[in-house]
Amino acid sequence: MLIDGMPVVGAGEPFSVINPATEDIICQCNMASTEQLDQAVAAAKRAYPAWSQTSDAERKRLLHEIADRLEQNADELARIIVQEQGKPLSLAQVEVGAAAGWTRYNAELEIPEQVFENSDTRYITAHRKPLGIVASITPWNWPLMIAIWHIMPALRTGNTVISKPSGLTPLNTLRLVEIINEVLPKGVVNVVMGEADIGNAISSHIDINKVIFTGSTPTGQRILSNSANTLKRLTLELGGNDAAIVLPDTDINQVAESIFNTAFLNMGQTCAAIKRLYVHESQYEEMCKVLANLASNQVVGDGLNPATTFGPVQNARQYQLVSELVEDARRNGGHIVCGGEASSEPGYFYPPTIVSNVSNGVRLVDEEQFGPVLPLISYSQIEDAVRMANSCDFGLGGSVWGSDLELAETVACQLECGTVWINKHAEVLPHIPFGGCKLSGVGVEFGVEGLLEYTQLQVINRHK
Ligand code: NAD
């Protein structure tokens, strides 16, 4: 771990980091003890007065310097990601590139000045102050990029940080925090290891002012209740079960590749991937066939092999869930159009799988599969597709596909989710706010709206 600028060995339970392509142990680590978490918080508290007073220009310069170093170390970071996360090297390189890009974007973001009233009697303005110590808790799917999404706006606005990566993919974040510590004063960014115990200690810690969390809905709910006593600020980016609706008369060949790529992005382990596809009955068979064809072109294998286009599932639990959901669909009349058989070789390999003849009410459609399997659901009336899409506790993303853009926009407005894309899916951009409704989360990340979630609003009301 890295606390107060110093490398530290965790004093808690040992755990292994496993390469999902081989099931080999690549590293033995130790969790933090709660005393070590307290030490990290104390270091962040000591670093806060100076860091929060650092000028805007200096913070910008330092964030750009971090981005420079991320780019200089891109190859090493990408290889660490492949080894512990499993994605193909080219995708890991995209992840590192996005991490550097997001850092630069945050460096350039300005905290807007706001004047509420400037009249004969009053001058009322908004001031944005840092919150203090921000804890970042990240998942295993896009581990480096999500750590950057959390840490950079926190730093930009003058907060100090405790980062806690997933125990399944901690190594890239350890390296990231090491790189950040080459640039920033000690204690400004610290990293601790741990799972539920340390997570609970973070979310109930009296000296931590905000938790930014990306992960599953049950863990988000736990954080929300743990943080009640200290009234922490929270941003929760949680699970999703994004529906995509393909409108009648869509050119299937024109949209299928983009649908495939955004359903199976990162082997389907992307919060806002397409997880349910609603297709009009007149084009249902054709869509199944074209998607199955695209799936069969994938080369499944170790992400470090240059020929690989499709890596393993990241961990044994997720791999079992995917297998279980496919078997459940099969038992309930689902037709496995392609894939559906886990590999018997070592590694958590599961081929891209298309399942037809299922609908709402089957687990594969109702639950978040978060893996390489896509159910296709047939509909006859657009209202039915919208009703089925909305009949879900999650509300992260959604999409509408078709050539009638006016109709697509009308349908988009009826979907209950934080972002609706038209003729695309899963496009997240540093300047566009992103967040979920319903059980998919609280608050947003990115853009000015996301940045302001790391600040406390103070109103100054001057008598004139
Ligand atoms: P998870 O909830 O199991 O774990 C996420 C993190 O929470 C890990 O670091 C874990 O160690 C930590 N954690 C575990 N118990 C905790 C506790 N009691 N208190 C605090 N932290 C605790 O999620 P996961 O399996 O790593 O990630 C997959 C989930 O993340 C999926 O549901 C996916 O949709 C979601 N996700 C959402 C977004 C988004 O932006 N909405 C992005 C990526 C992933």
XYZ file of C-alpha atoms and ligand atoms in Angstrom:
508
model
C 0.000 0.000 0.000
C 1.110 3.621 -0.031
C 0.434 5.782 3.003
C 1.885 9.254 3.588
C 4.188 8.818 0.605
C 5.689 5.578 1.956
C 5.253 1.985 0.784
C 3.581 -0.064 3.535
C 2.801 -3.782 3.847
C -0.784 -4.468 4.892
C -1.131 -5.799 8.439
C -4.463 -7.543 7.700
C -5.398 -10.864 6.066
C -3.371 -12.077 3.067
C -5.045 -12.512 -0.328
C -3.984 -13.548 -3.841
C -4.324 -11.630 -7.087
C -5.158 -14.102 -9.853
C -4.593 -13.881 -13.598
C -8.046 -14.755 -15.037
C -6.507 -16.095 -18.268
C -4.396 -18.733 -16.488
C -5.766 -18.870 -12.928
C -2.152 -18.418 -11.770
C -1.473 -16.360 -8.687
C 0.393 -13.285 -9.861
C 0.804 -11.577 -6.520
C 0.269 -12.146 -2.811
C -0.964 -9.070 -0.967
C -2.269 -8.163 2.451
C -5.347 -6.226 3.426
C -4.955 -3.099 5.544
C -5.750 -3.203 9.245
C -8.197 -0.576 10.466
C -5.227 1.070 12.281
C -3.531 1.446 8.894
C -6.686 2.975 7.440
C -6.599 5.455 10.341
C -2.950 6.218 9.516
C -3.872 6.875 5.892
C -6.726 9.166 6.954
C -4.409 10.998 9.368
C -1.881 11.490 6.547
C -4.598 12.818 4.232
C -5.744 15.155 7.006
C -2.220 16.513 7.531
C -1.787 17.053 3.795
C -5.153 18.790 3.379
C -4.452 22.379 4.577
C -1.539 22.900 2.169
C -3.141 21.044 -0.740
C -6.490 22.815 -0.431
C -4.633 26.167 -0.464
C -2.551 25.309 -3.537
C -3.335 27.702 -6.360
C -5.559 26.681 -9.226
C -2.719 27.139 -11.686
C -0.427 24.885 -9.670
C -3.046 22.140 -9.329
C -3.609 22.247 -13.098
C 0.120 21.998 -13.744
C 0.483 19.030 -11.390
C -2.436 17.144 -12.951
C -0.879 17.591 -16.393
C 2.391 16.279 -14.999
C 0.589 13.179 -13.704
C -0.940 12.702 -17.181
C 2.558 12.980 -18.720
C 3.805 10.239 -16.411
C 0.796 8.031 -17.122
C 1.652 8.304 -20.807
C 5.326 7.555 -20.132
C 4.321 4.435 -18.167
C 1.450 3.435 -20.464
C 2.922 0.141 -21.585
C 3.624 -1.091 -18.062
C 0.175 -0.016 -16.819
C -1.582 -1.684 -19.761
C 0.248 -4.967 -19.132
C -0.620 -4.914 -15.436
C -4.285 -4.401 -16.379
C -4.227 -7.371 -18.793
C -2.594 -9.651 -16.245
C -4.999 -8.980 -13.415
C -8.158 -7.933 -15.283
C -7.974 -10.093 -18.417
C -8.978 -7.697 -21.216
C -7.054 -7.768 -24.516
C -3.928 -5.600 -24.524
C -5.348 -3.216 -27.152
C -8.331 -2.509 -24.870
C -6.046 -2.051 -21.858
C -4.097 0.493 -23.923
C -7.368 2.320 -24.616
C -8.042 2.297 -20.860
C -4.651 3.865 -20.058
C -5.101 6.431 -22.852
C -8.518 7.368 -21.466
C -7.038 7.626 -17.962
C -4.461 10.170 -19.184
C -7.083 12.027 -21.242
C -9.496 12.260 -18.316
C -6.668 13.570 -16.122
C -5.925 16.347 -18.612
C -9.602 17.184 -18.971
C -9.903 17.557 -15.188
C -6.769 19.694 -15.120
C -8.429 22.164 -17.497
C -11.884 22.191 -15.863
C -12.850 25.484 -14.255
C -14.989 25.796 -11.160
C -17.691 28.208 -12.337
C -18.222 31.475 -10.514
C -21.854 32.130 -9.809
C -23.582 35.385 -8.902
C -27.121 34.713 -7.675
C -28.076 38.382 -7.265
C -26.403 41.692 -7.906
C -29.027 44.329 -7.120
C -29.228 47.699 -5.342
C -29.484 45.957 -1.978
C -27.630 42.648 -2.291
C -24.614 40.966 -3.838
C -24.955 37.198 -3.436
C -22.362 34.790 -4.761
C -21.544 31.084 -4.612
C -18.205 29.833 -3.379
C -17.091 26.267 -3.892
C -14.829 24.803 -1.237
C -13.224 21.360 -1.106
C -14.899 18.844 1.175
C -11.765 17.540 2.915
C -10.900 13.850 2.588
C -12.480 11.894 -0.265
C -12.437 8.083 -0.295
C -12.568 6.351 -3.677
C -13.812 2.744 -3.786
C -13.476 1.087 -7.201
C -14.576 -2.133 -8.974
C -12.597 -4.599 -11.087
C -13.922 -4.016 -14.607
C -12.167 -0.772 -15.692
C -9.996 -0.452 -12.609
C -7.508 2.194 -13.714
C -9.929 4.406 -15.589
C -12.487 4.409 -12.775
C -9.791 5.213 -10.173
C -8.849 8.215 -12.349
C -12.518 9.218 -12.679
C -12.666 9.382 -8.887
C -9.265 10.765 -7.930
C -8.725 13.542 -10.480
C -11.812 15.693 -9.823
C -11.192 15.230 -6.079
C -7.644 16.591 -6.479
C -8.655 19.323 -8.905
C -11.054 20.768 -6.326
C -8.493 20.632 -3.485
C -9.427 17.466 -1.606
C -7.022 14.805 -0.380
C -7.717 11.167 -1.178
C -7.829 7.612 0.176
C -8.123 5.102 -2.679
C -9.367 1.555 -2.107
C -9.231 -0.633 -5.202
C -11.013 -3.950 -5.632
C -8.971 -6.820 -4.176
C -9.444 -8.576 -7.535
C -7.512 -5.917 -9.486
C -5.465 -3.820 -7.053
C -2.067 -3.755 -8.793
C -2.754 -1.120 -11.459
C -4.132 1.274 -8.828
C -1.094 0.697 -6.595
C 1.144 1.643 -9.515
C -1.081 4.627 -10.337
C -0.866 5.969 -6.782
C 2.902 5.417 -6.836
C 3.103 7.547 -10.012
C 0.853 10.220 -8.504
C 3.127 10.301 -5.435
C 6.134 11.056 -7.640
C 4.374 14.329 -8.452
C 2.237 15.360 -5.470
C 3.210 16.066 -1.837
C 3.074 13.064 0.490
C -0.287 12.233 2.021
C -2.353 13.897 -0.723
C -3.205 10.503 -2.280
C -2.953 7.270 -0.276
C -3.993 3.736 -1.168
C -5.207 0.969 1.139
C -6.243 -2.611 0.399
C -9.291 -4.353 1.748
C -12.764 -5.633 1.094
C -15.988 -5.316 3.131
C -14.288 -4.705 6.515
C -12.133 -1.835 5.310
C -15.034 -0.639 3.120
C -17.278 -0.470 6.175
C -14.557 1.333 8.160
C -14.184 3.867 5.323
C -17.874 4.584 4.949
C -18.380 5.100 8.694
C -15.096 6.995 9.291
C -15.614 10.289 11.091
C -12.763 12.060 9.242
C -13.724 11.022 5.712
C -16.022 13.612 4.195
C -17.111 11.948 0.971
C -17.198 8.506 -0.595
C -17.191 8.170 -4.360
C -18.132 4.582 -5.077
C -18.459 2.558 -8.274
C -19.663 -0.999 -7.873
C -22.706 -3.120 -7.247
C -26.029 -1.871 -5.901
C -25.975 -3.979 -2.685
C -22.535 -2.571 -1.750
C -23.741 0.954 -2.590
C -26.723 0.480 -0.285
C -24.372 -0.686 2.478
C -22.207 2.412 2.033
C -25.270 4.647 2.129
C -26.437 3.214 5.443
C -22.902 3.113 6.945
C -22.359 6.772 6.153
C -25.599 7.994 7.728
C -24.073 8.844 11.131
C -21.414 11.100 9.672
C -23.688 12.517 6.925
C -21.027 11.915 4.294
C -21.408 13.270 0.810
C -21.856 10.358 -1.563
C -21.663 9.705 -5.255
C -22.811 6.158 -6.022
C -22.358 4.710 -9.503
C -24.045 1.329 -9.240
C -25.307 -1.593 -11.282
C -27.231 -1.417 -14.519
C -29.312 -3.575 -16.831
C -29.350 -1.371 -19.908
C -32.029 -2.074 -22.488
C -31.584 -1.283 -26.176
C -34.647 -1.040 -28.413
C -34.267 -1.603 -32.137
C -37.188 0.112 -33.874
C -39.019 -1.571 -36.797
C -37.512 -1.066 -40.266
C -33.984 -0.574 -38.980
C -31.148 -1.572 -41.318
C -29.860 -4.499 -39.232
C -26.557 -4.767 -41.077
C -25.883 -1.110 -40.437
C -26.416 -1.242 -36.655
C -25.464 -4.810 -35.684
C -21.731 -4.312 -35.308
C -22.148 -1.306 -33.073
C -24.746 -3.190 -31.004
C -22.412 -6.167 -30.690
C -19.442 -4.018 -29.693
C -21.335 -2.145 -27.001
C -23.024 -5.268 -25.595
C -19.737 -7.174 -25.378
C -17.473 -4.233 -24.510
C -14.862 -5.535 -22.059
C -16.476 -9.009 -22.350
C -19.795 -7.443 -21.301
C -18.284 -6.325 -17.988
C -19.167 -2.680 -18.441
C -21.706 -0.913 -16.263
C -23.432 0.710 -19.237
C -23.122 -2.118 -21.771
C -26.264 -3.258 -23.596
C -27.593 -6.050 -21.368
C -31.007 -6.683 -22.982
C -31.838 -6.213 -26.656
C -35.479 -5.656 -27.717
C -35.973 -6.289 -31.447
C -39.160 -5.997 -33.497
C -40.596 -9.421 -34.391
C -40.242 -8.687 -38.125
C -36.434 -8.488 -37.782
C -35.805 -10.702 -34.777
C -34.426 -13.764 -36.580
C -32.225 -11.641 -38.815
C -30.725 -9.802 -35.819
C -30.017 -13.102 -34.012
C -28.218 -14.434 -37.068
C -26.103 -11.325 -37.711
C -25.061 -11.001 -34.047
C -24.178 -14.710 -33.876
C -22.017 -14.257 -36.929
C -20.170 -11.353 -35.313
C -19.714 -13.439 -32.144
C -18.214 -16.325 -34.084
C -15.537 -13.988 -35.517
C -14.109 -13.308 -32.052
C -10.794 -14.857 -31.061
C -11.117 -15.859 -27.391
C -7.863 -16.121 -25.466
C -5.221 -14.596 -23.197
C -5.250 -10.809 -23.554
C -1.469 -10.739 -23.981
C -1.731 -12.805 -27.171
C -1.852 -10.250 -30.034
C -4.448 -12.338 -31.925
C -6.939 -12.228 -29.031
C -10.011 -10.020 -29.445
C -11.993 -11.463 -26.532
C -10.511 -12.151 -23.087
C -11.717 -14.159 -20.091
C -14.319 -13.174 -17.524
C -12.443 -11.432 -14.708
C -13.167 -13.738 -11.784
C -14.573 -17.125 -10.826
C -17.713 -15.731 -9.179
C -18.729 -13.720 -12.235
C -17.922 -16.661 -14.504
C -20.196 -18.902 -12.419
C -22.979 -16.302 -12.508
C -22.809 -16.045 -16.300
C -22.872 -19.865 -16.682
C -25.769 -20.100 -14.215
C -27.861 -17.449 -16.007
C -27.347 -19.144 -19.381
C -28.330 -22.543 -17.923
C -31.397 -21.012 -16.293
C -32.413 -19.435 -19.621
C -31.918 -22.783 -21.381
C -34.146 -24.535 -18.806
C -36.789 -21.875 -19.334
C -37.051 -22.378 -23.102
C -34.239 -20.049 -24.188
C -32.426 -20.941 -27.391
C -28.617 -20.617 -27.317
C -27.951 -19.157 -30.769
C -24.184 -19.276 -30.271
C -21.702 -19.806 -27.423
C -23.169 -21.042 -24.160
C -20.428 -23.537 -23.324
C -17.682 -22.591 -20.885
C -14.171 -23.657 -21.872
C -12.654 -26.628 -20.044
C -9.137 -25.121 -20.305
C -7.679 -23.183 -17.352
C -8.830 -19.570 -17.267
C -12.321 -18.094 -16.905
C -13.070 -18.225 -20.630
C -16.673 -17.930 -21.731
C -17.403 -17.296 -25.418
C -19.634 -14.423 -26.571
C -23.114 -15.900 -26.257
C -26.420 -14.913 -27.880
C -29.661 -16.191 -26.332
C -33.040 -15.914 -28.085
C -36.591 -16.930 -27.220
C -36.475 -15.316 -23.773
C -38.366 -12.404 -22.284
C -38.837 -10.433 -19.084
C -39.399 -12.860 -16.221
C -36.328 -14.948 -17.087
C -33.322 -14.273 -14.832
C -30.978 -13.532 -17.746
C -33.247 -10.631 -18.749
C -34.238 -9.424 -15.282
C -30.807 -9.551 -13.610
C -27.535 -7.825 -14.431
C -25.418 -10.537 -16.097
C -22.283 -8.331 -16.304
C -20.604 -10.770 -18.679
C -20.397 -12.092 -22.264
C -24.018 -13.059 -22.872
C -26.780 -11.053 -24.526
C -30.473 -11.973 -24.430
C -32.674 -10.900 -27.387
C -36.329 -10.237 -26.721
C -38.928 -9.989 -29.479
C -41.705 -7.357 -29.396
C -44.593 -6.455 -31.641
C -45.639 -2.972 -30.400
C -43.144 -0.228 -29.495
C -45.151 0.533 -26.319
C -44.520 -3.060 -25.195
C -40.778 -2.702 -25.773
C -40.741 0.516 -23.720
C -42.784 -1.088 -20.940
C -40.446 -4.111 -20.779
C -37.351 -1.892 -20.896
C -38.661 0.184 -17.981
C -39.827 -2.808 -16.000
C -36.515 -2.966 -14.144
C -35.156 -1.636 -10.844
C -32.024 -0.273 -12.528
C -31.869 2.949 -14.539
C -28.314 3.511 -15.740
C -28.345 3.720 -19.556
C -30.513 2.771 -22.490
C -30.557 3.170 -26.248
C -32.869 3.397 -29.227
C -31.806 2.317 -32.703
C -33.494 3.241 -35.996
C -33.522 5.516 -39.011
C -36.589 7.568 -37.971
C -34.741 9.930 -35.615
C -37.868 11.740 -34.499
C -39.483 8.477 -33.425
C -36.204 7.396 -31.800
C -36.124 10.636 -29.788
C -39.749 10.178 -28.685
C -39.007 6.648 -27.496
C -35.737 7.789 -25.848
C -37.634 10.314 -23.715
C -39.843 7.504 -22.378
C -36.954 5.405 -21.054
C -36.287 5.573 -17.315
C -32.510 5.917 -17.151
C -29.732 8.472 -16.658
C -28.474 8.451 -20.260
C -30.223 7.401 -23.462
C -28.126 7.041 -26.592
C -29.580 7.047 -30.110
C -27.919 4.757 -32.668
C -25.054 4.121 -30.242
C -24.562 2.979 -26.654
C -22.077 3.229 -23.775
C -20.412 6.416 -24.965
C -19.083 8.183 -21.871
C -17.335 11.504 -22.331
C -15.341 13.579 -19.833
C -17.472 16.700 -20.388
C -20.907 15.027 -20.253
C -22.486 14.199 -16.865
C -23.055 10.482 -16.347
C -25.063 8.782 -13.614
C -27.984 6.507 -12.967
C -31.505 6.781 -11.624
C -33.560 4.204 -9.661
C -31.193 1.611 -8.114
C -28.341 2.583 -10.456
C -27.054 5.349 -8.283
C -26.996 8.759 -6.693
C -25.322 11.799 -8.245
C -23.255 12.144 -11.400
C -19.647 12.067 -12.527
C -17.934 14.094 -15.279
C -18.277 17.609 -16.578
C -18.851 20.582 -14.308
C -21.813 18.844 -12.611
C -19.568 15.933 -11.664
C -16.774 18.227 -10.479
C -19.076 20.188 -8.193
C -19.955 16.991 -6.300
C -16.468 17.231 -4.770
C -17.190 20.681 -3.358
C -19.230 22.304 -0.625
C -21.360 25.242 -1.730
C -21.033 28.340 0.418
C -23.242 31.348 -0.198
C -21.841 34.799 0.603
C -24.669 37.299 0.926
C -23.344 40.880 1.039
C -25.448 43.869 2.141
C -25.163 46.807 -0.201
P -18.698 -4.755 -5.673
O -19.793 -3.923 -5.119
O -18.629 -6.183 -5.321
O -17.271 -4.142 -5.278
C -16.918 -2.812 -5.579
C -15.931 -2.301 -4.554
O -16.593 -2.240 -3.283
C -14.698 -3.164 -4.362
O -13.586 -2.308 -4.191
C -14.998 -3.895 -3.071
O -13.832 -4.276 -2.368
C -15.741 -2.820 -2.301
N -16.579 -3.281 -1.189
C -17.040 -4.523 -0.920
N -17.793 -4.499 0.201
C -17.794 -3.221 0.646
C -18.419 -2.570 1.758
N -19.148 -3.210 2.650
N -18.233 -1.235 1.891
C -17.497 -0.535 0.999
N -16.872 -1.120 -0.062
C -17.027 -2.441 -0.228
O -18.777 -4.554 -7.273
P -17.861 -5.261 -8.382
O -18.320 -6.679 -8.497
O -16.440 -4.955 -8.114
O -18.272 -4.452 -9.693
C -19.310 -4.844 -10.529
C -20.502 -3.931 -10.322
O -20.096 -2.577 -10.502
C -21.594 -4.160 -11.345
O -22.846 -4.144 -10.702
C -21.488 -2.951 -12.263
O -22.667 -2.603 -12.927
C -21.045 -1.891 -11.309
N -20.410 -0.781 -12.013
C -21.082 0.394 -12.128
C -20.526 1.460 -12.828
C -21.274 2.773 -12.955
O -20.657 3.748 -13.376
N -22.535 2.845 -12.616
C -19.266 1.326 -13.410
C -18.597 0.104 -13.288
C -19.176 -0.942 -12.573
